[in-house]
PDB file of C-alpha atoms in Angstrom:
ATOM      1  CA  MET A   1      16.639  40.074   4.570  1.00 49.00           C
ATOM      2  CA  ALA A   2      19.277  37.275   3.548  1.00 54.00           C
ATOM      3  CA  LEU A   3      21.590  39.711   1.719  1.00 54.00           C
ATOM      4  CA  THR A   4      23.067  43.128   3.120  1.00 52.00           C
ATOM      5  CA  THR A   5      23.887  45.853   0.918  1.00 57.00           C
ATOM      6  CA  THR A   6      27.368  44.521   0.754  1.00 60.00           C
ATOM      7  CA  GLY A   7      26.220  41.228  -0.782  1.00 66.00           C
ATOM      8  CA  LEU A   8      27.206  39.374   2.404  1.00 76.00           C
ATOM      9  CA  LEU A   9      24.610  37.057   4.292  1.00 78.00           C
ATOM     10  CA  ASP A  10      23.667  38.503   7.657  1.00 83.00           C
ATOM     11  CA  ALA A  11      24.671  36.982  10.818  1.00 82.00           C
ATOM     12  CA  ASP A  12      21.286  35.138  11.547  1.00 91.00           C
ATOM     13  CA  TYR A  13      20.884  33.610   7.947  1.00 90.00           C
ATOM     14  CA  TYR A  14      22.078  30.112   8.807  1.00 92.00           C
ATOM     15  CA  GLU A  15      20.652  29.985  12.244  1.00 93.00           C
ATOM     16  CA  ARG A  16      17.236  30.796  10.769  1.00 93.00           C
ATOM     17  CA  GLY A  17      17.560  28.012   8.322  1.00 93.00           C
ATOM     18  CA  ILE A  18      18.598  25.605  11.080  1.00 94.00           C
ATOM     19  CA  ALA A  19      15.649  26.553  13.126  1.00 95.00           C
ATOM     20  CA  ALA A  20      13.099  26.234  10.104  1.00 95.00           C
ATOM     21  CA  ARG A  21      14.460  22.504   9.374  1.00 94.00           C
ATOM     22  CA  LYS A  22      14.331  21.677  12.800  1.00 94.00           C
ATOM     23  CA  GLN A  23      10.707  23.005  13.112  1.00 93.00           C
ATOM     24  CA  SER A  24       9.780  21.318   9.856  1.00 92.00           C
ATOM     25  CA  HIS A  25      11.113  17.995  11.191  1.00 90.00           C
ATOM     26  CA  ARG A  26       9.095  18.187  14.475  1.00 88.00           C
ATOM     27  CA  ILE A  27       5.887  19.134  12.492  1.00 87.00           C
ATOM     28  CA  LEU A  28       6.391  16.356   9.859  1.00 88.00           C
ATOM     29  CA  GLY A  29       7.647  13.867  12.048  1.00 85.00           C
ATOM     30  CA  GLY A  30       4.384  12.322  12.673  1.00 86.00           C
ATOM     31  CA  ILE A  31       3.222  11.893   9.122  1.00 91.00           C
ATOM     32  CA  ILE A  32       4.877   8.676   8.341  1.00 87.00           C
ATOM     33  CA  SER A  33       3.030   6.810  11.250  1.00 87.00           C
ATOM     34  CA  ALA A  34      -0.094   8.588  10.219  1.00 91.00           C
ATOM     35  CA  LEU A  35       0.145   7.241   6.807  1.00 93.00           C
ATOM     36  CA  ASP A  36       1.139   3.855   7.966  1.00 93.00           C
ATOM     37  CA  GLU A  37      -2.083   3.645  10.012  1.00 95.00           C
ATOM     38  CA  VAL A  38      -4.024   4.639   6.827  1.00 97.00           C
ATOM     39  CA  GLU A  39      -2.386   2.205   4.835  1.00 97.00           C
ATOM     40  CA  GLU A  40      -3.062  -0.519   7.487  1.00 97.00           C
ATOM     41  CA  GLN A  41      -6.879   0.470   7.420  1.00 98.00           C
ATOM     42  CA  ALA A  42      -6.978   0.305   3.761  1.00 98.00           C
ATOM     43  CA  ASP A  43      -5.476  -3.193   3.559  1.00 98.00           C
ATOM     44  CA  ARG A  44      -7.732  -4.263   6.337  1.00 98.00           C
ATOM     45  CA  LEU A  45     -10.855  -3.174   4.511  1.00 97.00           C
ATOM     46  CA  LEU A  46      -9.647  -4.547   1.186  1.00 97.00           C
ATOM     47  CA  ALA A  47      -9.263  -7.984   2.726  1.00 97.00           C
ATOM     48  CA  GLU A  48     -12.679  -7.619   4.147  1.00 96.00           C
ATOM     49  CA  LEU A  49     -14.168  -6.708   0.840  1.00 95.00           C
ATOM     50  CA  LEU A  50     -12.319  -9.472  -1.123  1.00 95.00           C
ATOM     51  CA  GLU A  51     -13.849 -12.030   1.612  1.00 94.00           C
ATOM     52  CA  PHE A  52     -17.290 -10.679   1.158  1.00 94.00           C
ATOM     53  CA  ILE A  53     -16.997 -10.737  -2.818  1.00 93.00           C
ATOM     54  CA  ASP A  54     -15.619 -14.297  -2.415  1.00 92.00           C
ATOM     55  CA  SER A  55     -18.413 -15.454   0.037  1.00 89.00           C
ATOM     56  CA  ASP A  56     -21.092 -14.519  -2.407  1.00 67.00           C
ATOM     57  CA  LEU A  57     -19.759 -16.437  -5.230  1.00 61.00           C
TER      58      LEU A  57
END
């Protein structure tokens, strides 16, 4: 519980918040590179599709 009966934050309040942010940073750190890979694949597929469509005309 963050607030004690006196209304003050408990001693571990900030430490738990910092630990949670560090853990989130580690967990979410790879998402940007994964999304970059997805974007590259999508761009490649779009280029191939456009090339295929243009070749039939």
